[in-house]
PDB file of C-alpha atoms in Angstrom:
ATOM      1  CA  UNK I   1    -114.822  97.608  54.944  1.00  0.00           C
ATOM      2  CA  UNK I   2    -111.970 100.518  54.745  1.00  0.00           C
ATOM      3  CA  UNK I   3    -109.021 100.076  52.519  1.00  0.00           C
ATOM      4  CA  UNK I   4    -105.900 101.887  52.291  1.00  0.00           C
ATOM      5  CA  UNK I   5    -104.296 101.579  48.918  1.00  0.00           C
ATOM      6  CA  UNK I   6    -100.508 102.146  48.495  1.00  0.00           C
ATOM      7  CA  UNK I   7     -98.452 103.033  45.744  1.00  0.00           C
ATOM      8  CA  UNK I   8     -95.986 102.254  44.040  1.00  0.00           C
ATOM      9  CA  UNK I   9     -95.469  98.395  45.663  1.00  0.00           C
ATOM     10  CA  UNK I  10     -91.583  98.390  45.110  1.00  0.00           C
ATOM     11  CA  UNK I  11     -89.412 101.123  44.341  1.00  0.00           C
ATOM     12  CA  UNK I  12     -85.751 100.947  44.231  1.00  0.00           C
ATOM     13  CA  UNK I  13     -83.613 104.196  43.200  1.00  0.00           C
ATOM     14  CA  UNK I  14     -79.880 105.117  43.997  1.00  0.00           C
ATOM     15  CA  UNK I  15     -78.770 106.776  46.970  1.00  0.00           C
ATOM     16  CA  UNK I  16     -79.535 110.705  46.943  1.00  0.00           C
ATOM     17  CA  UNK I  17     -82.861 110.522  44.793  1.00  0.00           C
ATOM     18  CA  UNK I  18     -85.687 111.531  46.037  1.00  0.00           C
ATOM     19  CA  UNK I  19     -89.005 109.667  46.220  1.00  0.00           C
ATOM     20  CA  UNK I  20     -92.685 109.681  46.861  1.00  0.00           C
ATOM     21  CA  UNK I  21     -94.850 107.221  48.488  1.00  0.00           C
ATOM     22  CA  UNK I  22     -98.958 107.171  48.420  1.00  0.00           C
ATOM     23  CA  UNK I  23    -101.423 106.114  50.402  1.00  0.00           C
ATOM     24  CA  UNK I  24    -105.292 106.361  49.254  1.00  0.00           C
ATOM     25  CA  UNK I  25    -108.609 105.605  50.514  1.00  0.00           C
ATOM     26  CA  UNK I  26    -112.046 106.318  49.522  1.00  0.00           C
ATOM     27  CA  UNK I  27    -112.628 106.376  53.346  1.00  0.00           C
ATOM     28  CA  UNK I  28    -112.239 109.186  55.970  1.00  0.00           C
ATOM     29  CA  UNK I  29    -109.905 108.240  58.768  1.00  0.00           C
ATOM     30  CA  UNK I  30    -109.666 109.941  62.310  1.00  0.00           C
ATOM     31  CA  UNK I  31    -106.004 109.649  62.023  1.00  0.00           C
ATOM     32  CA  UNK I  32    -103.282 108.069  60.257  1.00  0.00           C
ATOM     33  CA  UNK I  33    -100.001 106.474  60.593  1.00  0.00           C
ATOM     34  CA  UNK I  34     -96.875 105.740  59.047  1.00  0.00           C
ATOM     35  CA  UNK I  35     -95.179 102.745  60.267  1.00  0.00           C
ATOM     36  CA  UNK I  36     -91.348 101.184  58.574  1.00  0.00           C
ATOM     37  CA  UNK I  37     -90.988  97.678  59.016  1.00  0.00           C
ATOM     38  CA  UNK I  38     -87.437  95.968  58.465  1.00  0.00           C
ATOM     39  CA  UNK I  39     -87.307  92.120  57.562  1.00  0.00           C
ATOM     40  CA  UNK I  40     -87.653  89.631  60.652  1.00  0.00           C
ATOM     41  CA  UNK I  41     -88.994  92.974  62.889  1.00  0.00           C
ATOM     42  CA  UNK I  42     -92.277  94.443  63.570  1.00  0.00           C
ATOM     43  CA  UNK I  43     -93.452  97.464  62.128  1.00  0.00           C
ATOM     44  CA  UNK I  44     -92.097 100.956  64.228  1.00  0.00           C
ATOM     45  CA  UNK I  45     -93.891 103.974  63.876  1.00  0.00           C
ATOM     46  CA  UNK I  46     -92.458 107.208  62.155  1.00  0.00           C
ATOM     47  CA  UNK I  47     -95.373 109.215  62.518  1.00  0.00           C
ATOM     48  CA  UNK I  48     -99.255 110.031  63.413  1.00  0.00           C
ATOM     49  CA  UNK I  49    -100.838 112.729  61.388  1.00  0.00           C
ATOM     50  CA  UNK I  50    -104.734 113.691  62.889  1.00  0.00           C
ATOM     51  CA  UNK I  51    -105.920 117.154  60.963  1.00  0.00           C
ATOM     52  CA  UNK I  52    -106.483 117.468  57.577  1.00  0.00           C
ATOM     53  CA  UNK I  53    -104.039 119.256  55.358  1.00  0.00           C
ATOM     54  CA  UNK I  54    -101.333 118.723  58.248  1.00  0.00           C
ATOM     55  CA  UNK I  55     -97.773 117.972  57.170  1.00  0.00           C
ATOM     56  CA  UNK I  56     -94.911 116.430  59.438  1.00  0.00           C
ATOM     57  CA  UNK I  57     -91.418 116.812  58.981  1.00  0.00           C
ATOM     58  CA  UNK I  58     -88.802 113.914  60.603  1.00  0.00           C
ATOM     59  CA  UNK I  59     -85.378 114.826  59.252  1.00  0.00           C
ATOM     60  CA  UNK I  60     -85.559 113.738  55.715  1.00  0.00           C
ATOM     61  CA  UNK I  61     -88.916 112.398  55.830  1.00  0.00           C
ATOM     62  CA  UNK I  62     -92.158 114.703  55.142  1.00  0.00           C
ATOM     63  CA  UNK I  63     -95.326 113.353  55.920  1.00  0.00           C
ATOM     64  CA  UNK I  64     -98.872 114.959  54.621  1.00  0.00           C
ATOM     65  CA  UNK I  65    -102.076 114.021  55.427  1.00  0.00           C
ATOM     66  CA  UNK I  66    -105.225 115.043  52.680  1.00  0.00           C
ATOM     67  CA  UNK I  67    -107.511 117.771  53.373  1.00  0.00           C
ATOM     68  CA  UNK I  68    -110.124 115.240  53.311  1.00  0.00           C
ATOM     69  CA  UNK I  69    -108.684 113.077  55.669  1.00  0.00           C
ATOM     70  CA  UNK I  70    -108.640 110.080  53.000  1.00  0.00           C
ATOM     71  CA  UNK I  71    -105.277 110.069  51.316  1.00  0.00           C
ATOM     72  CA  UNK I  72    -101.747 110.524  52.809  1.00  0.00           C
ATOM     73  CA  UNK I  73     -98.164 110.557  51.390  1.00  0.00           C
ATOM     74  CA  UNK I  74     -94.478 110.381  52.462  1.00  0.00           C
ATOM     75  CA  UNK I  75     -91.705 112.325  50.995  1.00  0.00           C
ATOM     76  CA  UNK I  76     -88.101 111.027  51.441  1.00  0.00           C
ATOM     77  CA  UNK I  77     -85.199 113.762  50.032  1.00  0.00           C
ATOM     78  CA  UNK I  78     -81.828 112.156  49.403  1.00  0.00           C
ATOM     79  CA  UNK I  79     -82.651 108.551  50.377  1.00  0.00           C
ATOM     80  CA  UNK I  80     -79.920 106.705  51.842  1.00  0.00           C
ATOM     81  CA  UNK I  81     -79.550 102.901  52.062  1.00  0.00           C
ATOM     82  CA  UNK I  82     -80.737 103.086  55.621  1.00  0.00           C
ATOM     83  CA  UNK I  83     -84.089 104.015  54.500  1.00  0.00           C
ATOM     84  CA  UNK I  84     -84.888 100.385  53.023  1.00  0.00           C
ATOM     85  CA  UNK I  85     -87.565  98.774  54.103  1.00  0.00           C
ATOM     86  CA  UNK I  86     -91.066  98.268  54.110  1.00  0.00           C
ATOM     87  CA  UNK I  87     -93.346 101.664  54.521  1.00  0.00           C
ATOM     88  CA  UNK I  88     -96.983 100.939  56.019  1.00  0.00           C
ATOM     89  CA  UNK I  89     -99.782 103.371  56.367  1.00  0.00           C
ATOM     90  CA  UNK I  90    -102.562 102.839  59.033  1.00  0.00           C
ATOM     91  CA  UNK I  91    -105.581 104.332  59.218  1.00  0.00           C
ATOM     92  CA  UNK I  92    -107.673 104.489  62.156  1.00  0.00           C
ATOM     93  CA  UNK I  93    -111.899 104.789  61.169  1.00  0.00           C
ATOM     94  CA  UNK I  94    -114.174 107.187  62.318  1.00  0.00           C
ATOM     95  CA  UNK I  95    -116.288 104.188  63.844  1.00  0.00           C
ATOM     96  CA  UNK I  96    -113.524 101.822  63.905  1.00  0.00           C
ATOM     97  CA  UNK I  97    -112.071 102.774  67.799  1.00  0.00           C
ATOM     98  CA  UNK I  98    -108.526 102.010  67.952  1.00  0.00           C
ATOM     99  CA  UNK I  99    -108.555  99.305  65.102  1.00  0.00           C
ATOM    100  CA  UNK I 100    -106.306 100.016  62.736  1.00  0.00           C
ATOM    101  CA  UNK I 101    -106.343  99.439  58.732  1.00  0.00           C
ATOM    102  CA  UNK I 102    -102.863  98.715  57.113  1.00  0.00           C
ATOM    103  CA  UNK I 103    -101.959  99.260  53.780  1.00  0.00           C
ATOM    104  CA  UNK I 104     -99.932  96.838  51.738  1.00  0.00           C
ATOM    105  CA  UNK I 105     -97.002  98.636  52.031  1.00  0.00           C
ATOM    106  CA  UNK I 106     -94.221  99.993  50.105  1.00  0.00           C
ATOM    107  CA  UNK I 107     -91.251  98.068  49.612  1.00  0.00           C
ATOM    108  CA  UNK I 108     -87.978 100.328  49.036  1.00  0.00           C
ATOM    109  CA  UNK I 109     -84.864  99.900  48.272  1.00  0.00           C
ATOM    110  CA  UNK I 110     -82.128 101.962  48.155  1.00  0.00           C
ATOM    111  CA  UNK I 111     -78.758 100.996  46.375  1.00  0.00           C
ATOM    112  CA  UNK I 112     -75.620 102.759  47.465  1.00  0.00           C
TER     113      UNK I 112
ATOM    114  CA  UNK K   1     -88.070  93.098  79.031  1.00  0.00           C
ATOM    115  CA  UNK K   2     -88.511  96.574  77.502  1.00  0.00           C
ATOM    116  CA  UNK K   3     -90.455  95.667  74.324  1.00  0.00           C
ATOM    117  CA  UNK K   4     -93.021  93.020  73.522  1.00  0.00           C
ATOM    118  CA  UNK K   5     -91.993  90.204  73.884  1.00  0.00           C
ATOM    119  CA  UNK K   6     -93.366  86.997  71.446  1.00  0.00           C
ATOM    120  CA  UNK K   7     -92.922  82.947  71.390  1.00  0.00           C
ATOM    121  CA  UNK K   8     -91.920  81.382  69.752  1.00  0.00           C
ATOM    122  CA  UNK K   9     -90.460  83.053  67.352  1.00  0.00           C
ATOM    123  CA  UNK K  10     -91.139  80.421  64.708  1.00  0.00           C
ATOM    124  CA  UNK K  11     -93.148  77.272  64.477  1.00  0.00           C
ATOM    125  CA  UNK K  12     -93.727  74.601  62.327  1.00  0.00           C
ATOM    126  CA  UNK K  13     -96.370  72.288  62.624  1.00  0.00           C
ATOM    127  CA  UNK K  14     -98.623  69.825  60.374  1.00  0.00           C
ATOM    128  CA  UNK K  15    -101.989  70.306  59.280  1.00  0.00           C
ATOM    129  CA  UNK K  16    -104.812  69.658  61.436  1.00  0.00           C
ATOM    130  CA  UNK K  17    -102.773  70.278  64.672  1.00  0.00           C
ATOM    131  CA  UNK K  18    -103.593  72.778  67.687  1.00  0.00           C
ATOM    132  CA  UNK K  19    -100.931  75.627  67.787  1.00  0.00           C
ATOM    133  CA  UNK K  20    -100.779  78.748  70.823  1.00  0.00           C
ATOM    134  CA  UNK K  21     -98.642  81.840  70.079  1.00  0.00           C
ATOM    135  CA  UNK K  22     -97.750  83.455  73.380  1.00  0.00           C
ATOM    136  CA  UNK K  23     -97.525  87.463  73.233  1.00  0.00           C
ATOM    137  CA  UNK K  24     -95.965  89.528  76.593  1.00  0.00           C
ATOM    138  CA  UNK K  25     -96.688  93.170  76.202  1.00  0.00           C
ATOM    139  CA  UNK K  26     -94.879  96.364  77.337  1.00  0.00           C
ATOM    140  CA  UNK K  27     -95.511  96.456  80.803  1.00  0.00           C
ATOM    141  CA  UNK K  28     -98.299  98.959  82.008  1.00  0.00           C
ATOM    142  CA  UNK K  29     -99.840  98.769  78.587  1.00  0.00           C
ATOM    143  CA  UNK K  30    -103.427  98.150  78.787  1.00  0.00           C
ATOM    144  CA  UNK K  31    -104.475  97.866  75.001  1.00  0.00           C
ATOM    145  CA  UNK K  32    -103.309  94.538  73.548  1.00  0.00           C
ATOM    146  CA  UNK K  33    -103.616  93.663  69.660  1.00  0.00           C
ATOM    147  CA  UNK K  34    -103.075  90.241  67.530  1.00  0.00           C
ATOM    148  CA  UNK K  35    -102.308  91.274  63.712  1.00  0.00           C
ATOM    149  CA  UNK K  36    -101.728  88.248  60.856  1.00  0.00           C
ATOM    150  CA  UNK K  37     -98.905  89.340  57.943  1.00  0.00           C
ATOM    151  CA  UNK K  38     -98.644  87.418  54.792  1.00  0.00           C
ATOM    152  CA  UNK K  39     -95.548  87.712  52.400  1.00  0.00           C
ATOM    153  CA  UNK K  40     -95.936  90.970  50.767  1.00  0.00           C
ATOM    154  CA  UNK K  41     -98.870  92.245  52.717  1.00  0.00           C
ATOM    155  CA  UNK K  42     -99.430  94.409  55.290  1.00  0.00           C
ATOM    156  CA  UNK K  43    -100.407  93.372  59.066  1.00  0.00           C
ATOM    157  CA  UNK K  44    -103.948  92.062  58.674  1.00  0.00           C
ATOM    158  CA  UNK K  45    -106.012  93.331  62.562  1.00  0.00           C
ATOM    159  CA  UNK K  46    -107.356  89.963  64.200  1.00  0.00           C
ATOM    160  CA  UNK K  47    -108.219  91.245  68.002  1.00  0.00           C
ATOM    161  CA  UNK K  48    -107.898  93.637  70.385  1.00  0.00           C
ATOM    162  CA  UNK K  49    -107.978  93.440  74.134  1.00  0.00           C
ATOM    163  CA  UNK K  50    -108.289  96.409  76.609  1.00  0.00           C
ATOM    164  CA  UNK K  51    -107.715  95.057  79.945  1.00  0.00           C
ATOM    165  CA  UNK K  52    -108.843  91.322  80.042  1.00  0.00           C
ATOM    166  CA  UNK K  53    -111.683  91.628  77.619  1.00  0.00           C
ATOM    167  CA  UNK K  54    -111.569  91.369  73.819  1.00  0.00           C
ATOM    168  CA  UNK K  55    -113.186  94.803  73.249  1.00  0.00           C
ATOM    169  CA  UNK K  56    -112.931  94.165  68.980  1.00  0.00           C
ATOM    170  CA  UNK K  57    -112.927  90.323  67.610  1.00  0.00           C
ATOM    171  CA  UNK K  58    -114.328  90.832  64.075  1.00  0.00           C
ATOM    172  CA  UNK K  59    -110.684  90.209  62.804  1.00  0.00           C
ATOM    173  CA  UNK K  60    -110.890  86.364  63.280  1.00  0.00           C
ATOM    174  CA  UNK K  61    -111.123  84.677  60.208  1.00  0.00           C
ATOM    175  CA  UNK K  62    -113.355  81.559  61.709  1.00  0.00           C
ATOM    176  CA  UNK K  63    -114.056  80.018  64.830  1.00  0.00           C
ATOM    177  CA  UNK K  64    -111.156  77.834  64.675  1.00  0.00           C
ATOM    178  CA  UNK K  65    -109.089  81.050  66.106  1.00  0.00           C
ATOM    179  CA  UNK K  66    -109.446  82.240  69.346  1.00  0.00           C
ATOM    180  CA  UNK K  67    -107.449  84.432  71.938  1.00  0.00           C
ATOM    181  CA  UNK K  68    -107.285  84.947  75.595  1.00  0.00           C
ATOM    182  CA  UNK K  69    -105.735  87.728  78.008  1.00  0.00           C
ATOM    183  CA  UNK K  70    -106.801  86.067  81.451  1.00  0.00           C
ATOM    184  CA  UNK K  71    -104.959  88.829  83.521  1.00  0.00           C
ATOM    185  CA  UNK K  72    -104.598  91.634  81.496  1.00  0.00           C
ATOM    186  CA  UNK K  73    -101.050  91.297  80.476  1.00  0.00           C
ATOM    187  CA  UNK K  74    -100.086  88.185  78.658  1.00  0.00           C
ATOM    188  CA  UNK K  75    -102.357  87.078  75.665  1.00  0.00           C
ATOM    189  CA  UNK K  76    -102.231  83.277  74.215  1.00  0.00           C
ATOM    190  CA  UNK K  77    -103.555  83.262  70.542  1.00  0.00           C
ATOM    191  CA  UNK K  78    -105.147  79.865  69.763  1.00  0.00           C
ATOM    192  CA  UNK K  79    -105.382  78.116  66.437  1.00  0.00           C
ATOM    193  CA  UNK K  80    -107.181  74.873  66.336  1.00  0.00           C
ATOM    194  CA  UNK K  81    -107.248  72.517  63.124  1.00  0.00           C
ATOM    195  CA  UNK K  82    -104.632  74.504  61.543  1.00  0.00           C
ATOM    196  CA  UNK K  83    -105.029  74.834  57.736  1.00  0.00           C
ATOM    197  CA  UNK K  84    -102.032  75.463  55.041  1.00  0.00           C
ATOM    198  CA  UNK K  85    -103.570  78.908  54.670  1.00  0.00           C
ATOM    199  CA  UNK K  86    -102.944  80.100  58.651  1.00  0.00           C
ATOM    200  CA  UNK K  87     -99.204  79.799  57.319  1.00  0.00           C
ATOM    201  CA  UNK K  88     -98.384  83.678  58.169  1.00  0.00           C
ATOM    202  CA  UNK K  89     -96.394  85.818  60.769  1.00  0.00           C
ATOM    203  CA  UNK K  90     -98.613  86.706  63.606  1.00  0.00           C
ATOM    204  CA  UNK K  91     -97.977  90.007  65.385  1.00  0.00           C
ATOM    205  CA  UNK K  92     -98.918  91.300  68.822  1.00  0.00           C
ATOM    206  CA  UNK K  93     -98.691  94.680  69.717  1.00  0.00           C
ATOM    207  CA  UNK K  94     -99.683  96.913  72.622  1.00  0.00           C
ATOM    208  CA  UNK K  95     -99.855 100.335  73.332  1.00  0.00           C
ATOM    209  CA  UNK K  96    -100.901 102.272  76.364  1.00  0.00           C
ATOM    210  CA  UNK K  97    -104.559 102.711  75.964  1.00  0.00           C
ATOM    211  CA  UNK K  98    -106.986 101.810  73.050  1.00  0.00           C
ATOM    212  CA  UNK K  99    -109.572 104.537  73.427  1.00  0.00           C
ATOM    213  CA  UNK K 100    -107.390 106.806  72.109  1.00  0.00           C
ATOM    214  CA  UNK K 101    -104.981 105.875  68.864  1.00  0.00           C
ATOM    215  CA  UNK K 102    -101.649 106.233  70.065  1.00  0.00           C
ATOM    216  CA  UNK K 103     -98.609 104.231  68.990  1.00  0.00           C
ATOM    217  CA  UNK K 104     -98.650 100.773  68.613  1.00  0.00           C
ATOM    218  CA  UNK K 105     -95.414  98.773  69.846  1.00  0.00           C
ATOM    219  CA  UNK K 106     -95.356  95.629  67.908  1.00  0.00           C
ATOM    220  CA  UNK K 107     -93.174  92.700  69.208  1.00  0.00           C
ATOM    221  CA  UNK K 108     -90.827  90.576  66.333  1.00  0.00           C
ATOM    222  CA  UNK K 109     -93.633  88.515  65.351  1.00  0.00           C
ATOM    223  CA  UNK K 110     -94.315  84.580  65.372  1.00  0.00           C
ATOM    224  CA  UNK K 111     -93.631  83.034  61.987  1.00  0.00           C
ATOM    225  CA  UNK K 112     -96.397  80.141  61.577  1.00  0.00           C
ATOM    226  CA  UNK K 113     -95.754  77.229  59.002  1.00  0.00           C
ATOM    227  CA  UNK K 114     -98.010  75.102  58.369  1.00  0.00           C
ATOM    228  CA  UNK K 115     -97.150  71.737  56.234  1.00  0.00           C
TER     229      UNK K 115
END
């Protein structure tokens, strides 16, 4: 069974601060995705990373896939209240086809 | 509609009852997924369909859970003899093609409460 561990589980910061969320596993993933979920809604895809060492930037968000394709991080610069939500990483295993394994999520609260 | 539609949005039932949850995917999406999400947890995989067939049902917790997609579009998740532990949000997602890991488009979920 492939497991993804996210840390921290909860994060409460002030507007303007920077933060990093981590997603770690002992398994290798063929690709890894980050989703954001708001209360009462389904997760929405932010990014997909597929190459070890890959870095992708989406405005104030920077995503990195580990060289060994076992871990990933999400860095947010100058957080805003609109960034508040549950951030989920999800990995596609090399032998699990398109079945995604989700981490337990990081609940981010950005206070104005 | 433009997105994935799930009905009902909320369902309250009594222990032992039968429940059906419906998912209407994005038109043209061949892959359809069911996940279950408990409070404070990430989504847990249940089953996915490529077309009409269940390509992977290894996440179904036991034989009380069953899902169908008879015409390759709408899917129904069926839960027999519901238990309190079945209470969760059941999420449906669709994607263009399950053979490549692409974006999953999720519905808003069906919140099931078993009393």
